[in-house]
GROMACS .gro file of C-alpha atoms in nm:
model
  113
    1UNK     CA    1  -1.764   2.120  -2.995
    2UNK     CA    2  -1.654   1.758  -3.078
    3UNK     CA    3  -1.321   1.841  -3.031
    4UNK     CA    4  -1.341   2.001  -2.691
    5UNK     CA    5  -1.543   1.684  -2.572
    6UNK     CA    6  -1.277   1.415  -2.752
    7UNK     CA    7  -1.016   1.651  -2.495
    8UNK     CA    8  -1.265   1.644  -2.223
    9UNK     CA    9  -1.270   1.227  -2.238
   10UNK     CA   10  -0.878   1.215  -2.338
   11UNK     CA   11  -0.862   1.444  -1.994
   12UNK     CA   12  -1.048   1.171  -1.792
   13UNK     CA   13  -0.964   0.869  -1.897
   14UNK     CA   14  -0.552   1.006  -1.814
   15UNK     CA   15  -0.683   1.061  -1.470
   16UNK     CA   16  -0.829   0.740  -1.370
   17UNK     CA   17  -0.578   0.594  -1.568
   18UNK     CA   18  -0.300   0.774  -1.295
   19UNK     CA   19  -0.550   0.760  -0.998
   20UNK     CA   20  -0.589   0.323  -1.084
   21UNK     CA   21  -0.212   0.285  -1.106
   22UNK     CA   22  -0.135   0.477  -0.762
   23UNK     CA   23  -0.404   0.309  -0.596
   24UNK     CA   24  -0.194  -0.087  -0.704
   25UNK     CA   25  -0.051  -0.239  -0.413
   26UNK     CA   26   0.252  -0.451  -0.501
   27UNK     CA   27   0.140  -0.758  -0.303
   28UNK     CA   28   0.314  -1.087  -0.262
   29UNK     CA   29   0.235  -1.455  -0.114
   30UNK     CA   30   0.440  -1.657   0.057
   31UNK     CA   31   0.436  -1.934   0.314
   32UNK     CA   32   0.581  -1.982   0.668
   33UNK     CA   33   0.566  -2.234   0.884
   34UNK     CA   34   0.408  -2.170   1.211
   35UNK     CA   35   0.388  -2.424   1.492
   36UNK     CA   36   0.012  -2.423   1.650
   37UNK     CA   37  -0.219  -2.711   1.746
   38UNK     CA   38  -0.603  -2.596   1.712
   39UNK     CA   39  -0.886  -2.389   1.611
   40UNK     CA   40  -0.830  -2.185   1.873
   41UNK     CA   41  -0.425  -2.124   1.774
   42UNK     CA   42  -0.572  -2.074   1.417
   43UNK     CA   43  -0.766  -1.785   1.513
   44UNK     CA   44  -0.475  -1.633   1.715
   45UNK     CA   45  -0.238  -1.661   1.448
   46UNK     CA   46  -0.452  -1.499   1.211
   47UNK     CA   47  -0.536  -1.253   1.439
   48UNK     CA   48  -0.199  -1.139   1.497
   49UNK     CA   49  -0.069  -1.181   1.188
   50UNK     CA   50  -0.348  -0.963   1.020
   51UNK     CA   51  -0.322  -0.576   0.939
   52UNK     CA   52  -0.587  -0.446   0.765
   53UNK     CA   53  -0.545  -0.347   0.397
   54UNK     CA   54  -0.192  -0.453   0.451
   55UNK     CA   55  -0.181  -0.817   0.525
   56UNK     CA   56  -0.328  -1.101   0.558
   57UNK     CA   57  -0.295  -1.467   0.743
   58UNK     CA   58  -0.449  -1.802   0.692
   59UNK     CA   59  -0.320  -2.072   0.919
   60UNK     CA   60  -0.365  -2.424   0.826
   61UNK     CA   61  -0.370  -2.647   1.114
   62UNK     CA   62  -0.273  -3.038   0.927
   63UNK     CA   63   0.020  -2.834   0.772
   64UNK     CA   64   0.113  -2.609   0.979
   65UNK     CA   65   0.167  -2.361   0.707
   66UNK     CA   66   0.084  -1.992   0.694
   67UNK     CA   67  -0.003  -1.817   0.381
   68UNK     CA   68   0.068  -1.522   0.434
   69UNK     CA   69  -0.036  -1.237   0.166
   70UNK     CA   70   0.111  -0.829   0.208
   71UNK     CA   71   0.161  -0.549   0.051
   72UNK     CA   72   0.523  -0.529   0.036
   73UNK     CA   73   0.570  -0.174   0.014
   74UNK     CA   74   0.429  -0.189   0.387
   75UNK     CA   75   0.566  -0.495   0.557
   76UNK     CA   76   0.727  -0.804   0.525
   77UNK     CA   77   0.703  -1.149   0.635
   78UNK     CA   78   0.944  -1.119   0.896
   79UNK     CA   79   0.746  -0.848   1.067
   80UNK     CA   80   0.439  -1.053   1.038
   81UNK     CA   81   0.595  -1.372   1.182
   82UNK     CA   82   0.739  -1.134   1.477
   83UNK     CA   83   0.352  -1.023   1.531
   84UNK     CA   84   0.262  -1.327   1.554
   85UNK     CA   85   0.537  -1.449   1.765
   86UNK     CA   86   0.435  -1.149   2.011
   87UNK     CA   87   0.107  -1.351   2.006
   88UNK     CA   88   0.312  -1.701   2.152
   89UNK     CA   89   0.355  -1.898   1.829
   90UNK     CA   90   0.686  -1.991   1.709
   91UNK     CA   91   0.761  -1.994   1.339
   92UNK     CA   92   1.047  -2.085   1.092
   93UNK     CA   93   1.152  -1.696   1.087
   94UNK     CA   94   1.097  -1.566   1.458
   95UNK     CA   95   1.057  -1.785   1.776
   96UNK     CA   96   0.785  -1.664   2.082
   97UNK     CA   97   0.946  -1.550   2.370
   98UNK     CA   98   0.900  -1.782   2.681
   99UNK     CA   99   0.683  -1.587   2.855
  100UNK     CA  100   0.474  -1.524   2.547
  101UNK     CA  101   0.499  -1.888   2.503
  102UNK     CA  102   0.353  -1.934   2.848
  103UNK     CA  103   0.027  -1.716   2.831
  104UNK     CA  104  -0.091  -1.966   2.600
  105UNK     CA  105  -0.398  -2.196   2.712
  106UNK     CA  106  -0.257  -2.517   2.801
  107UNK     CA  107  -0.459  -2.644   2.421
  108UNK     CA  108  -0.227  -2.414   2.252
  109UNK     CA  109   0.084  -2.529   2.383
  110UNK     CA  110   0.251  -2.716   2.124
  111UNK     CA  111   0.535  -2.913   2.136
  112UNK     CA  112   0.839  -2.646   2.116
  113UNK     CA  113   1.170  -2.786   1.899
   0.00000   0.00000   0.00000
């Protein structure tokens, strides 16, 4: 009896072990700068730049910088920066097309290099 159950708990604790480990996502951090003026340009970026369970954005407005968090078995940070670019905002990787660029509110427009 004892050693059926000892197999029993061996037998589990292999399977959450394997289920735990495929479940990991590989994720990485880096930043990228993003050119953007406001709250409102904060909220965009993010917005684009955000897939859910995949990555995530935060936009810091003083800097400039986007930290940018993924699962890198999934994307990369040059898809994310083209998302957002789709979205208007230029960045270090991927500059906004000028008609993306455009549709901006006038608050958003930042000065373009």
């Amino acid at each position: 009896m004892k050693k059926s159950l000892l197999k029993i708990m061996i037998a589990i604790t292999v399977l959450l072990s394997t289920t735990m480990n495929a479940q990991t996502k590989k994720t990485k951090t880096e930043e990228v700068k993003v050119s953007g003026n406001c709250g409102m340009c904060k909220k965009t970026i993010e917005k684009a730049g955000n897939i859910k369970d995949i990555a995530t954005v935060v936009w810091n407005k003083e800097t400039k910088i986007a930290t940018v968090t993924y699962d890198e078995s999934k994307t990369n940070k040059e898809e994310i920066a083209k998302r957002i670019a789709l979205a208007g905002y230029d960045s270090e990787l991927v500059k906004a097309k000028d008609e993306d660029y455009d549709n901006l509110p006038g608050c958003c427009q930042y000065d373009r290099e």
